Amino acid sequence: MDVKPTERQKERYTYQDYVKWDGRWELINGVPYNMAPAPSFVHQSIVGELYVALRAFFREKGCAVVMAPFDVRFDEQADYEQAKHVVQPDISVICDQSKIGSRGCDGPPDLVVEVLSPSTALKDRNEKYKLYEQFDVKEYWIVDPLHRTVEVYGRGEKGYEKRSVFGEGDVLVSFLFADWTVSLAGIFQNIEGEG
């Protein structure tokens, strides 16, 4: 699919359109976002380190930990075949495995991790933040390779609240799963650049 920015603003798409397109895409409010170019080495290194740390813990809890590309569909009426929101979080933790099907996850994961890249940072901080908040993803981490930080957002009474910002020298704590921690020095080791 080749979508020009002006066309993108006029046309709204659903999951039924999305599955026909070549390449990697995301849909937010029916608007397509091309996932090219591929993520950098730094981005993938951080995703890999976090995945290993999360998977070891959550396997014992009966939760699935999945890396992109993996579709997560959101829909206000739970009509996932017509969903106008389809995203591929860098990491998803899904404890209700009945949400997982052959086409991905239907409904909110418990925890979503997005590692910022220069080409996706605004989308991760704005559109995806609002989407995850709207559909009750319980915890959202934004990992910033440039500043070597992890921002942790959790559900509050009126939406997301920033719980904490962890730096490279800190031990990251999940507020949703308080018995899980990881040293960020190990996550950010051997990386240079901005993701």
Short mmCIF file of N, CA and C in Angstrom, two decimals:
data_model
loop_
_atom_site.label_atom_id
_atom_site.label_comp_id
_atom_site.label_asym_id
_atom_site.label_seq_id
_atom_site.Cartn_x
_atom_site.Cartn_y
_atom_site.Cartn_z
N MET A 1 0.85 -1.18 0.00
CA MET A 1 0.00 0.00 0.00
C MET A 1 0.89 1.24 0.00
N ASP A 2 0.51 2.20 -0.79
CA ASP A 2 1.23 3.47 -0.83
C ASP A 2 0.24 4.57 -0.48
N VAL A 3 0.37 5.13 0.71
CA VAL A 3 -0.57 6.14 1.18
C VAL A 3 0.16 7.48 1.29
N LYS A 4 -0.36 8.48 0.61
CA LYS A 4 0.19 9.82 0.70
C LYS A 4 -0.42 10.52 1.92
N PRO A 5 0.30 11.44 2.56
CA PRO A 5 -0.21 12.08 3.77
C PRO A 5 -1.59 12.71 3.59
N THR A 6 -1.86 13.33 2.44
CA THR A 6 -3.17 13.96 2.24
C THR A 6 -4.27 12.91 2.15
N GLU A 7 -3.97 11.77 1.52
CA GLU A 7 -4.96 10.69 1.45
C GLU A 7 -5.22 10.11 2.82
N ARG A 8 -4.16 10.02 3.62
CA ARG A 8 -4.25 9.42 4.94
C ARG A 8 -5.25 10.17 5.81
N GLN A 9 -5.30 11.48 5.68
CA GLN A 9 -6.18 12.26 6.52
C GLN A 9 -7.65 12.11 6.12
N LYS A 10 -7.92 11.79 4.87
CA LYS A 10 -9.30 11.68 4.40
C LYS A 10 -9.87 10.29 4.62
N GLU A 11 -9.09 9.28 4.32
CA GLU A 11 -9.56 7.90 4.35
C GLU A 11 -9.35 7.28 5.72
N ARG A 12 -10.30 6.49 6.17
CA ARG A 12 -10.17 5.75 7.42
C ARG A 12 -10.25 4.27 7.09
N TYR A 13 -9.37 3.49 7.72
CA TYR A 13 -9.25 2.07 7.40
C TYR A 13 -9.55 1.22 8.63
N THR A 14 -9.76 -0.08 8.40
CA THR A 14 -9.99 -1.03 9.49
C THR A 14 -9.03 -2.21 9.33
N TYR A 15 -9.10 -3.12 10.27
CA TYR A 15 -8.26 -4.31 10.23
C TYR A 15 -8.43 -5.08 8.92
N GLN A 16 -9.64 -5.09 8.36
CA GLN A 16 -9.90 -5.78 7.09
C GLN A 16 -9.06 -5.22 5.95
N ASP A 17 -8.83 -3.92 5.94
CA ASP A 17 -7.95 -3.30 4.95
C ASP A 17 -6.49 -3.62 5.27
N TYR A 18 -6.16 -3.48 6.53
CA TYR A 18 -4.79 -3.64 7.03
C TYR A 18 -4.17 -4.98 6.63
N VAL A 19 -4.94 -6.06 6.73
CA VAL A 19 -4.39 -7.40 6.44
C VAL A 19 -4.04 -7.58 4.97
N LYS A 20 -4.48 -6.70 4.11
CA LYS A 20 -4.20 -6.80 2.67
C LYS A 20 -2.95 -6.04 2.24
N TRP A 21 -2.37 -5.25 3.13
CA TRP A 21 -1.25 -4.40 2.77
C TRP A 21 0.07 -5.12 2.89
N ASP A 22 1.00 -4.75 2.02
CA ASP A 22 2.37 -5.26 2.10
C ASP A 22 3.15 -4.43 3.11
N GLY A 23 4.16 -5.01 3.70
CA GLY A 23 5.00 -4.29 4.64
C GLY A 23 4.41 -4.29 6.03
N ARG A 24 5.01 -3.51 6.92
CA ARG A 24 4.55 -3.40 8.31
C ARG A 24 3.86 -2.07 8.50
N TRP A 25 2.64 -2.14 9.05
CA TRP A 25 1.82 -0.96 9.27
C TRP A 25 1.22 -1.00 10.66
N GLU A 26 0.75 0.15 11.11
CA GLU A 26 -0.10 0.25 12.29
C GLU A 26 -1.28 1.14 11.92
N LEU A 27 -2.39 0.93 12.61
CA LEU A 27 -3.59 1.77 12.43
C LEU A 27 -3.94 2.39 13.78
N ILE A 28 -4.11 3.68 13.80
CA ILE A 28 -4.59 4.35 15.01
C ILE A 28 -5.71 5.29 14.57
N ASN A 29 -6.89 5.07 15.11
CA ASN A 29 -8.09 5.82 14.70
C ASN A 29 -8.32 5.70 13.19
N GLY A 30 -8.02 4.54 12.63
CA GLY A 30 -8.23 4.31 11.21
C GLY A 30 -7.18 4.92 10.30
N VAL A 31 -6.17 5.58 10.88
CA VAL A 31 -5.11 6.23 10.10
C VAL A 31 -3.90 5.28 10.02
N PRO A 32 -3.43 4.98 8.81
CA PRO A 32 -2.28 4.06 8.68
C PRO A 32 -0.94 4.77 8.92
N TYR A 33 -0.06 4.03 9.59
CA TYR A 33 1.32 4.49 9.83
C TYR A 33 2.26 3.42 9.33
N ASN A 34 3.13 3.78 8.40
CA ASN A 34 4.11 2.85 7.86
C ASN A 34 5.21 2.62 8.89
N MET A 35 5.59 1.36 9.08
CA MET A 35 6.60 1.02 10.08
C MET A 35 8.02 1.00 9.52
N ALA A 36 8.22 1.41 8.28
CA ALA A 36 9.56 1.45 7.70
C ALA A 36 10.23 2.75 8.11
N PRO A 37 11.50 2.79 8.24
CA PRO A 37 12.47 1.72 8.07
C PRO A 37 12.52 0.80 9.28
N ALA A 38 13.27 -0.28 9.14
CA ALA A 38 13.42 -1.23 10.24
C ALA A 38 14.10 -0.54 11.43
N PRO A 39 13.81 -1.00 12.65
CA PRO A 39 14.45 -0.41 13.84
C PRO A 39 15.97 -0.58 13.81
N SER A 40 16.66 0.29 14.53
CA SER A 40 18.12 0.26 14.59
C SER A 40 18.62 -0.87 15.49
N PHE A 41 19.92 -1.08 15.46
CA PHE A 41 20.56 -2.06 16.33
C PHE A 41 20.32 -1.72 17.80
N VAL A 42 20.49 -0.44 18.16
CA VAL A 42 20.30 -0.01 19.54
C VAL A 42 18.89 -0.33 20.00
N HIS A 43 17.91 0.03 19.20
CA HIS A 43 16.51 -0.25 19.50
C HIS A 43 16.30 -1.74 19.74
N GLN A 44 16.76 -2.55 18.80
CA GLN A 44 16.54 -4.00 18.90
C GLN A 44 17.31 -4.62 20.06
N SER A 45 18.49 -4.08 20.37
CA SER A 45 19.26 -4.57 21.51
C SER A 45 18.51 -4.35 22.82
N ILE A 46 17.95 -3.16 22.99
CA ILE A 46 17.18 -2.85 24.20
C ILE A 46 15.92 -3.72 24.28
N VAL A 47 15.22 -3.85 23.16
CA VAL A 47 14.03 -4.70 23.14
C VAL A 47 14.40 -6.14 23.54
N GLY A 48 15.49 -6.64 22.98
CA GLY A 48 15.91 -8.01 23.29
C GLY A 48 16.26 -8.20 24.76
N GLU A 49 17.00 -7.25 25.34
CA GLU A 49 17.38 -7.35 26.75
C GLU A 49 16.14 -7.30 27.65
N LEU A 50 15.21 -6.39 27.36
CA LEU A 50 13.98 -6.31 28.17
C LEU A 50 13.12 -7.56 28.00
N TYR A 51 13.04 -8.06 26.80
CA TYR A 51 12.25 -9.27 26.55
C TYR A 51 12.76 -10.44 27.39
N VAL A 52 14.07 -10.63 27.39
CA VAL A 52 14.65 -11.73 28.16
C VAL A 52 14.35 -11.56 29.65
N ALA A 53 14.51 -10.34 30.16
CA ALA A 53 14.25 -10.09 31.58
C ALA A 53 12.77 -10.29 31.93
N LEU A 54 11.88 -9.82 31.08
CA LEU A 54 10.44 -9.96 31.33
C LEU A 54 9.97 -11.41 31.18
N ARG A 55 10.45 -12.08 30.15
CA ARG A 55 9.98 -13.44 29.86
C ARG A 55 10.32 -14.39 31.00
N ALA A 56 11.52 -14.28 31.54
CA ALA A 56 11.93 -15.17 32.63
C ALA A 56 10.98 -15.06 33.82
N PHE A 57 10.56 -13.83 34.14
CA PHE A 57 9.66 -13.62 35.27
C PHE A 57 8.22 -14.01 34.95
N PHE A 58 7.71 -13.56 33.81
CA PHE A 58 6.28 -13.74 33.53
C PHE A 58 5.92 -15.16 33.10
N ARG A 59 6.86 -15.91 32.64
CA ARG A 59 6.59 -17.32 32.33
C ARG A 59 6.08 -18.03 33.59
N GLU A 60 6.68 -17.71 34.73
CA GLU A 60 6.27 -18.31 36.00
C GLU A 60 4.87 -17.86 36.43
N LYS A 61 4.43 -16.72 35.93
CA LYS A 61 3.12 -16.16 36.29
C LYS A 61 2.01 -16.62 35.33
N GLY A 62 2.37 -17.38 34.29
CA GLY A 62 1.38 -17.82 33.32
C GLY A 62 1.02 -16.77 32.29
N CYS A 63 1.86 -15.74 32.16
CA CYS A 63 1.62 -14.67 31.20
C CYS A 63 2.48 -14.88 29.96
N ALA A 64 2.00 -14.40 28.83
CA ALA A 64 2.76 -14.44 27.58
C ALA A 64 3.50 -13.11 27.41
N VAL A 65 4.75 -13.20 26.98
CA VAL A 65 5.55 -12.01 26.65
C VAL A 65 5.88 -12.12 25.18
N VAL A 66 5.48 -11.12 24.39
CA VAL A 66 5.60 -11.20 22.94
C VAL A 66 6.29 -9.94 22.42
N MET A 67 7.20 -10.15 21.45
CA MET A 67 7.88 -9.03 20.79
C MET A 67 7.24 -8.75 19.44
N ALA A 68 7.39 -7.51 18.97
CA ALA A 68 6.94 -7.15 17.63
C ALA A 68 7.80 -7.89 16.60
N PRO A 69 7.24 -8.18 15.44
CA PRO A 69 5.89 -7.82 15.00
C PRO A 69 4.84 -8.79 15.55
N PHE A 70 3.85 -8.24 16.21
CA PHE A 70 2.73 -8.98 16.79
C PHE A 70 1.58 -8.01 16.91
N ASP A 71 0.47 -8.29 16.23
CA ASP A 71 -0.66 -7.36 16.20
C ASP A 71 -1.43 -7.35 17.52
N VAL A 72 -1.71 -6.15 17.99
CA VAL A 72 -2.62 -5.94 19.11
C VAL A 72 -3.75 -5.07 18.58
N ARG A 73 -4.97 -5.63 18.66
CA ARG A 73 -6.14 -4.94 18.10
C ARG A 73 -7.00 -4.39 19.24
N PHE A 74 -7.45 -3.15 19.03
CA PHE A 74 -8.35 -2.49 19.98
C PHE A 74 -9.60 -2.07 19.22
N ASP A 75 -10.75 -2.24 19.85
CA ASP A 75 -11.99 -1.77 19.24
C ASP A 75 -13.01 -1.47 20.33
N GLU A 76 -13.69 -0.36 20.19
CA GLU A 76 -14.66 0.08 21.18
C GLU A 76 -15.80 -0.92 21.37
N GLN A 77 -16.21 -1.61 20.28
CA GLN A 77 -17.29 -2.59 20.36
C GLN A 77 -16.78 -4.03 20.40
N ALA A 78 -15.49 -4.22 20.55
CA ALA A 78 -14.85 -5.55 20.56
C ALA A 78 -15.12 -6.31 19.25
N ASP A 79 -15.26 -5.58 18.15
CA ASP A 79 -15.38 -6.17 16.81
C ASP A 79 -14.00 -6.10 16.18
N TYR A 80 -13.16 -7.07 16.50
CA TYR A 80 -11.75 -7.00 16.15
C TYR A 80 -11.48 -7.17 14.66
N GLU A 81 -12.39 -7.75 13.92
CA GLU A 81 -12.22 -7.85 12.47
C GLU A 81 -12.40 -6.48 11.80
N GLN A 82 -13.13 -5.58 12.46
CA GLN A 82 -13.34 -4.23 11.93
C GLN A 82 -12.59 -3.19 12.75
N ALA A 83 -11.64 -3.63 13.56
CA ALA A 83 -10.90 -2.72 14.45
C ALA A 83 -10.23 -1.60 13.65
N LYS A 84 -10.33 -0.39 14.17
CA LYS A 84 -9.64 0.73 13.52
C LYS A 84 -8.34 1.08 14.24
N HIS A 85 -7.98 0.25 15.23
CA HIS A 85 -6.72 0.41 15.94
C HIS A 85 -5.98 -0.92 15.92
N VAL A 86 -4.84 -0.96 15.24
CA VAL A 86 -4.00 -2.17 15.20
C VAL A 86 -2.56 -1.68 15.36
N VAL A 87 -1.93 -2.08 16.45
CA VAL A 87 -0.57 -1.64 16.71
C VAL A 87 0.33 -2.84 16.96
N GLN A 88 1.63 -2.60 16.87
CA GLN A 88 2.62 -3.63 17.11
C GLN A 88 3.61 -3.12 18.16
N PRO A 89 3.21 -3.19 19.45
CA PRO A 89 4.12 -2.73 20.50
C PRO A 89 5.44 -3.49 20.44
N ASP A 90 6.52 -2.84 20.87
CA ASP A 90 7.80 -3.53 20.90
C ASP A 90 7.73 -4.78 21.77
N ILE A 91 7.09 -4.66 22.94
CA ILE A 91 6.87 -5.81 23.83
C ILE A 91 5.48 -5.69 24.42
N SER A 92 4.77 -6.82 24.45
CA SER A 92 3.46 -6.90 25.10
C SER A 92 3.50 -8.03 26.13
N VAL A 93 2.96 -7.76 27.32
CA VAL A 93 2.78 -8.80 28.34
C VAL A 93 1.29 -9.01 28.48
N ILE A 94 0.86 -10.24 28.24
CA ILE A 94 -0.57 -10.57 28.22
C ILE A 94 -0.81 -11.69 29.22
N CYS A 95 -1.52 -11.37 30.30
CA CYS A 95 -1.76 -12.38 31.34
C CYS A 95 -3.08 -13.12 31.13
N ASP A 96 -4.02 -12.52 30.43
CA ASP A 96 -5.26 -13.20 30.07
C ASP A 96 -5.06 -13.80 28.68
N GLN A 97 -4.61 -15.05 28.65
CA GLN A 97 -4.23 -15.65 27.39
C GLN A 97 -5.42 -15.97 26.48
N SER A 98 -6.65 -15.80 26.99
CA SER A 98 -7.82 -15.97 26.11
C SER A 98 -7.89 -14.84 25.09
N LYS A 99 -7.14 -13.75 25.30
CA LYS A 99 -7.09 -12.65 24.34
C LYS A 99 -6.21 -12.97 23.14
N ILE A 100 -5.40 -14.01 23.25
CA ILE A 100 -4.43 -14.33 22.20
C ILE A 100 -5.05 -15.32 21.22
N GLY A 101 -5.01 -14.95 19.93
CA GLY A 101 -5.51 -15.83 18.88
C GLY A 101 -4.48 -15.94 17.77
N SER A 102 -4.87 -16.56 16.70
CA SER A 102 -3.95 -16.76 15.58
C SER A 102 -3.55 -15.44 14.92
N ARG A 103 -4.33 -14.39 15.12
CA ARG A 103 -4.05 -13.10 14.48
C ARG A 103 -3.46 -12.07 15.44
N GLY A 104 -3.16 -12.46 16.66
CA GLY A 104 -2.57 -11.52 17.60
C GLY A 104 -3.34 -11.47 18.89
N CYS A 105 -3.37 -10.29 19.50
CA CYS A 105 -4.05 -10.07 20.78
C CYS A 105 -5.26 -9.18 20.54
N ASP A 106 -6.40 -9.63 21.03
CA ASP A 106 -7.63 -8.85 20.93
C ASP A 106 -7.93 -8.22 22.28
N GLY A 107 -7.70 -6.92 22.36
CA GLY A 107 -7.90 -6.21 23.60
C GLY A 107 -6.57 -5.85 24.23
N PRO A 108 -6.63 -5.18 25.37
CA PRO A 108 -5.41 -4.61 25.94
C PRO A 108 -4.51 -5.64 26.61
N PRO A 109 -3.20 -5.60 26.30
CA PRO A 109 -2.24 -6.33 27.12
C PRO A 109 -2.20 -5.71 28.52
N ASP A 110 -1.61 -6.41 29.47
CA ASP A 110 -1.46 -5.87 30.81
C ASP A 110 -0.35 -4.81 30.85
N LEU A 111 0.71 -5.06 30.10
CA LEU A 111 1.87 -4.17 30.07
C LEU A 111 2.33 -4.03 28.63
N VAL A 112 2.61 -2.80 28.23
CA VAL A 112 3.15 -2.52 26.90
C VAL A 112 4.44 -1.73 27.07
N VAL A 113 5.45 -2.11 26.27
CA VAL A 113 6.74 -1.41 26.26
C VAL A 113 6.99 -0.90 24.85
N GLU A 114 7.28 0.39 24.73
CA GLU A 114 7.69 0.98 23.45
C GLU A 114 9.08 1.59 23.64
N VAL A 115 10.01 1.23 22.75
CA VAL A 115 11.35 1.79 22.74
C VAL A 115 11.37 2.87 21.66
N LEU A 116 11.68 4.09 22.05
CA LEU A 116 11.63 5.21 21.13
C LEU A 116 12.69 5.11 20.04
N SER A 117 12.30 5.49 18.84
CA SER A 117 13.19 5.70 17.71
C SER A 117 12.92 7.11 17.21
N PRO A 118 13.88 7.74 16.54
CA PRO A 118 13.62 9.09 16.03
C PRO A 118 12.35 9.17 15.17
N SER A 119 12.07 8.12 14.40
CA SER A 119 10.92 8.16 13.49
C SER A 119 9.60 7.85 14.18
N THR A 120 9.62 7.29 15.41
CA THR A 120 8.37 6.89 16.07
C THR A 120 8.12 7.58 17.41
N ALA A 121 9.07 8.38 17.88
CA ALA A 121 8.98 8.94 19.23
C ALA A 121 7.69 9.73 19.46
N LEU A 122 7.33 10.60 18.53
CA LEU A 122 6.11 11.40 18.72
C LEU A 122 4.86 10.53 18.73
N LYS A 123 4.80 9.54 17.86
CA LYS A 123 3.65 8.63 17.84
C LYS A 123 3.56 7.84 19.15
N ASP A 124 4.70 7.36 19.65
CA ASP A 124 4.71 6.59 20.90
C ASP A 124 4.29 7.46 22.09
N ARG A 125 4.71 8.72 22.08
CA ARG A 125 4.40 9.62 23.20
C ARG A 125 3.00 10.23 23.12
N ASN A 126 2.43 10.29 21.94
CA ASN A 126 1.12 10.94 21.77
C ASN A 126 0.03 9.94 21.40
N GLU A 127 -0.02 9.53 20.14
CA GLU A 127 -1.11 8.66 19.69
C GLU A 127 -1.18 7.34 20.44
N LYS A 128 -0.03 6.69 20.59
CA LYS A 128 -0.04 5.39 21.28
C LYS A 128 -0.32 5.56 22.77
N TYR A 129 0.23 6.58 23.38
CA TYR A 129 -0.05 6.86 24.79
C TYR A 129 -1.57 6.97 25.00
N LYS A 130 -2.21 7.80 24.17
CA LYS A 130 -3.66 8.01 24.31
C LYS A 130 -4.44 6.73 24.03
N LEU A 131 -3.98 5.95 23.04
CA LEU A 131 -4.66 4.69 22.71
C LEU A 131 -4.56 3.71 23.87
N TYR A 132 -3.37 3.53 24.41
CA TYR A 132 -3.19 2.59 25.52
C TYR A 132 -3.96 3.04 26.76
N GLU A 133 -4.00 4.34 26.98
CA GLU A 133 -4.77 4.88 28.10
C GLU A 133 -6.27 4.64 27.89
N GLN A 134 -6.75 4.92 26.68
CA GLN A 134 -8.18 4.76 26.36
C GLN A 134 -8.65 3.32 26.55
N PHE A 135 -7.81 2.36 26.16
CA PHE A 135 -8.23 0.96 26.20
C PHE A 135 -7.72 0.22 27.43
N ASP A 136 -7.31 0.95 28.44
CA ASP A 136 -6.99 0.39 29.76
C ASP A 136 -5.82 -0.59 29.79
N VAL A 137 -4.78 -0.30 29.01
CA VAL A 137 -3.52 -1.02 29.22
C VAL A 137 -3.06 -0.60 30.62
N LYS A 138 -2.83 -1.57 31.50
CA LYS A 138 -2.61 -1.25 32.91
C LYS A 138 -1.31 -0.49 33.16
N GLU A 139 -0.26 -0.84 32.39
CA GLU A 139 1.02 -0.16 32.58
C GLU A 139 1.69 0.02 31.22
N TYR A 140 2.29 1.21 31.02
CA TYR A 140 2.94 1.56 29.76
C TYR A 140 4.32 2.10 30.07
N TRP A 141 5.34 1.49 29.45
CA TRP A 141 6.71 1.95 29.61
C TRP A 141 7.17 2.58 28.31
N ILE A 142 7.77 3.76 28.43
CA ILE A 142 8.40 4.42 27.29
C ILE A 142 9.90 4.43 27.56
N VAL A 143 10.64 3.72 26.73
CA VAL A 143 12.09 3.58 26.89
C VAL A 143 12.77 4.57 25.93
N ASP A 144 13.61 5.43 26.48
CA ASP A 144 14.31 6.44 25.70
C ASP A 144 15.80 6.08 25.63
N PRO A 145 16.25 5.49 24.49
CA PRO A 145 17.66 5.10 24.38
C PRO A 145 18.62 6.28 24.43
N LEU A 146 18.23 7.44 23.93
CA LEU A 146 19.11 8.60 23.90
C LEU A 146 19.45 9.06 25.31
N HIS A 147 18.44 9.15 26.16
CA HIS A 147 18.63 9.60 27.54
C HIS A 147 18.79 8.45 28.52
N ARG A 148 18.65 7.24 28.02
CA ARG A 148 18.80 6.01 28.83
C ARG A 148 17.87 6.04 30.04
N THR A 149 16.60 6.26 29.74
CA THR A 149 15.57 6.31 30.78
C THR A 149 14.39 5.42 30.39
N VAL A 150 13.62 5.07 31.43
CA VAL A 150 12.35 4.38 31.23
C VAL A 150 11.31 5.13 32.03
N GLU A 151 10.28 5.64 31.33
CA GLU A 151 9.15 6.30 31.98
C GLU A 151 8.07 5.25 32.19
N VAL A 152 7.57 5.15 33.41
CA VAL A 152 6.54 4.16 33.73
C VAL A 152 5.24 4.89 34.03
N TYR A 153 4.22 4.56 33.26
CA TYR A 153 2.87 5.12 33.43
C TYR A 153 1.94 4.00 33.87
N GLY A 154 1.04 4.32 34.79
CA GLY A 154 0.07 3.35 35.27
C GLY A 154 -1.30 3.97 35.38
N ARG A 155 -2.30 3.12 35.48
CA ARG A 155 -3.67 3.58 35.57
C ARG A 155 -3.92 4.29 36.90
N GLY A 156 -4.52 5.46 36.80
CA GLY A 156 -4.97 6.20 37.98
C GLY A 156 -6.47 6.37 37.89
N GLU A 157 -7.03 7.21 38.73
CA GLU A 157 -8.47 7.42 38.74
C GLU A 157 -8.97 8.08 37.46
N LYS A 158 -8.15 8.95 36.85
CA LYS A 158 -8.60 9.68 35.66
C LYS A 158 -7.72 9.40 34.45
N GLY A 159 -7.14 8.23 34.38
CA GLY A 159 -6.27 7.90 33.26
C GLY A 159 -4.87 7.62 33.74
N TYR A 160 -3.92 7.75 32.83
CA TYR A 160 -2.53 7.45 33.17
C TYR A 160 -1.94 8.49 34.10
N GLU A 161 -1.11 8.01 35.00
CA GLU A 161 -0.29 8.85 35.85
C GLU A 161 1.15 8.38 35.69
N LYS A 162 2.07 9.34 35.62
CA LYS A 162 3.48 8.96 35.57
C LYS A 162 3.86 8.47 36.96
N ARG A 163 4.24 7.21 37.04
CA ARG A 163 4.62 6.62 38.33
C ARG A 163 6.06 6.96 38.68
N SER A 164 6.95 6.86 37.68
CA SER A 164 8.35 7.13 37.94
C SER A 164 9.12 7.20 36.64
N VAL A 165 10.30 7.79 36.71
CA VAL A 165 11.26 7.75 35.60
C VAL A 165 12.53 7.12 36.17
N PHE A 166 12.97 6.06 35.51
CA PHE A 166 14.15 5.33 35.96
C PHE A 166 15.30 5.60 35.00
N GLY A 167 16.49 5.85 35.55
CA GLY A 167 17.67 6.11 34.74
C GLY A 167 18.57 4.89 34.65
N GLU A 168 19.63 5.03 33.88
CA GLU A 168 20.55 3.93 33.60
C GLU A 168 21.13 3.29 34.87
N GLY A 169 21.31 4.06 35.92
CA GLY A 169 21.87 3.52 37.15
C GLY A 169 20.84 2.97 38.12
N ASP A 170 19.57 3.00 37.74
CA ASP A 170 18.48 2.58 38.64
C ASP A 170 18.07 1.14 38.42
N VAL A 171 17.30 0.65 39.38
CA VAL A 171 16.62 -0.64 39.25
C VAL A 171 15.18 -0.33 38.89
N LEU A 172 14.76 -0.79 37.71
CA LEU A 172 13.39 -0.57 37.24
C LEU A 172 12.43 -1.45 38.03
N VAL A 173 11.35 -0.82 38.51
CA VAL A 173 10.32 -1.52 39.26
C VAL A 173 9.00 -1.36 38.52
N SER A 174 8.31 -2.47 38.31
CA SER A 174 6.96 -2.40 37.76
C SER A 174 6.00 -2.13 38.91
N PHE A 175 5.09 -1.21 38.73
CA PHE A 175 4.10 -0.94 39.76
C PHE A 175 2.96 -1.94 39.70
N LEU A 176 2.75 -2.50 38.52
CA LEU A 176 1.71 -3.51 38.33
C LEU A 176 2.16 -4.85 38.90
N PHE A 177 3.42 -5.16 38.71
CA PHE A 177 3.99 -6.43 39.17
C PHE A 177 5.18 -6.07 40.08
N ALA A 178 4.89 -5.69 41.31
CA ALA A 178 5.90 -5.11 42.20
C ALA A 178 7.04 -6.06 42.53
N ASP A 179 6.85 -7.36 42.35
CA ASP A 179 7.93 -8.29 42.66
C ASP A 179 8.88 -8.50 41.47
N TRP A 180 8.69 -7.73 40.38
CA TRP A 180 9.60 -7.79 39.24
C TRP A 180 10.47 -6.55 39.24
N THR A 181 11.78 -6.75 39.13
CA THR A 181 12.72 -5.63 39.01
C THR A 181 13.84 -6.03 38.05
N VAL A 182 14.51 -5.04 37.48
CA VAL A 182 15.67 -5.30 36.63
C VAL A 182 16.60 -4.09 36.69
N SER A 183 17.88 -4.36 36.69
CA SER A 183 18.87 -3.30 36.66
C SER A 183 18.95 -2.74 35.25
N LEU A 184 18.76 -1.43 35.12
CA LEU A 184 18.80 -0.82 33.79
C LEU A 184 20.22 -0.72 33.23
N ALA A 185 21.22 -0.83 34.08
CA ALA A 185 22.60 -0.84 33.58
C ALA A 185 22.77 -2.00 32.61
N GLY A 186 22.18 -3.13 32.92
CA GLY A 186 22.25 -4.29 32.04
C GLY A 186 21.46 -4.13 30.76
N ILE A 187 20.35 -3.41 30.85
CA ILE A 187 19.51 -3.18 29.66
C ILE A 187 20.19 -2.23 28.69
N PHE A 188 20.82 -1.19 29.22
CA PHE A 188 21.44 -0.17 28.37
C PHE A 188 22.92 -0.43 28.09
N GLN A 189 23.42 -1.57 28.53
CA GLN A 189 24.84 -1.84 28.33
C GLN A 189 25.19 -1.95 26.85
N ASN A 190 26.38 -1.53 26.53
CA ASN A 190 26.92 -1.68 25.18
C ASN A 190 26.10 -0.99 24.09
N ILE A 191 25.40 0.08 24.42
CA ILE A 191 24.68 0.81 23.37
C ILE A 191 25.24 2.21 23.25
N GLU A 192 25.24 2.70 22.04
CA GLU A 192 25.62 4.08 21.78
C GLU A 192 24.63 4.62 20.77
N GLY A 193 24.39 5.89 20.78
CA GLY A 193 23.48 6.48 19.80
C GLY A 193 22.10 6.64 20.36
N GLU A 194 21.15 6.89 19.47
CA GLU A 194 19.82 7.24 19.94
C GLU A 194 18.72 6.30 19.53
N GLY A 195 18.98 5.11 19.20
CA GLY A 195 17.88 4.18 18.99
C GLY A 195 17.52 4.01 17.60
#
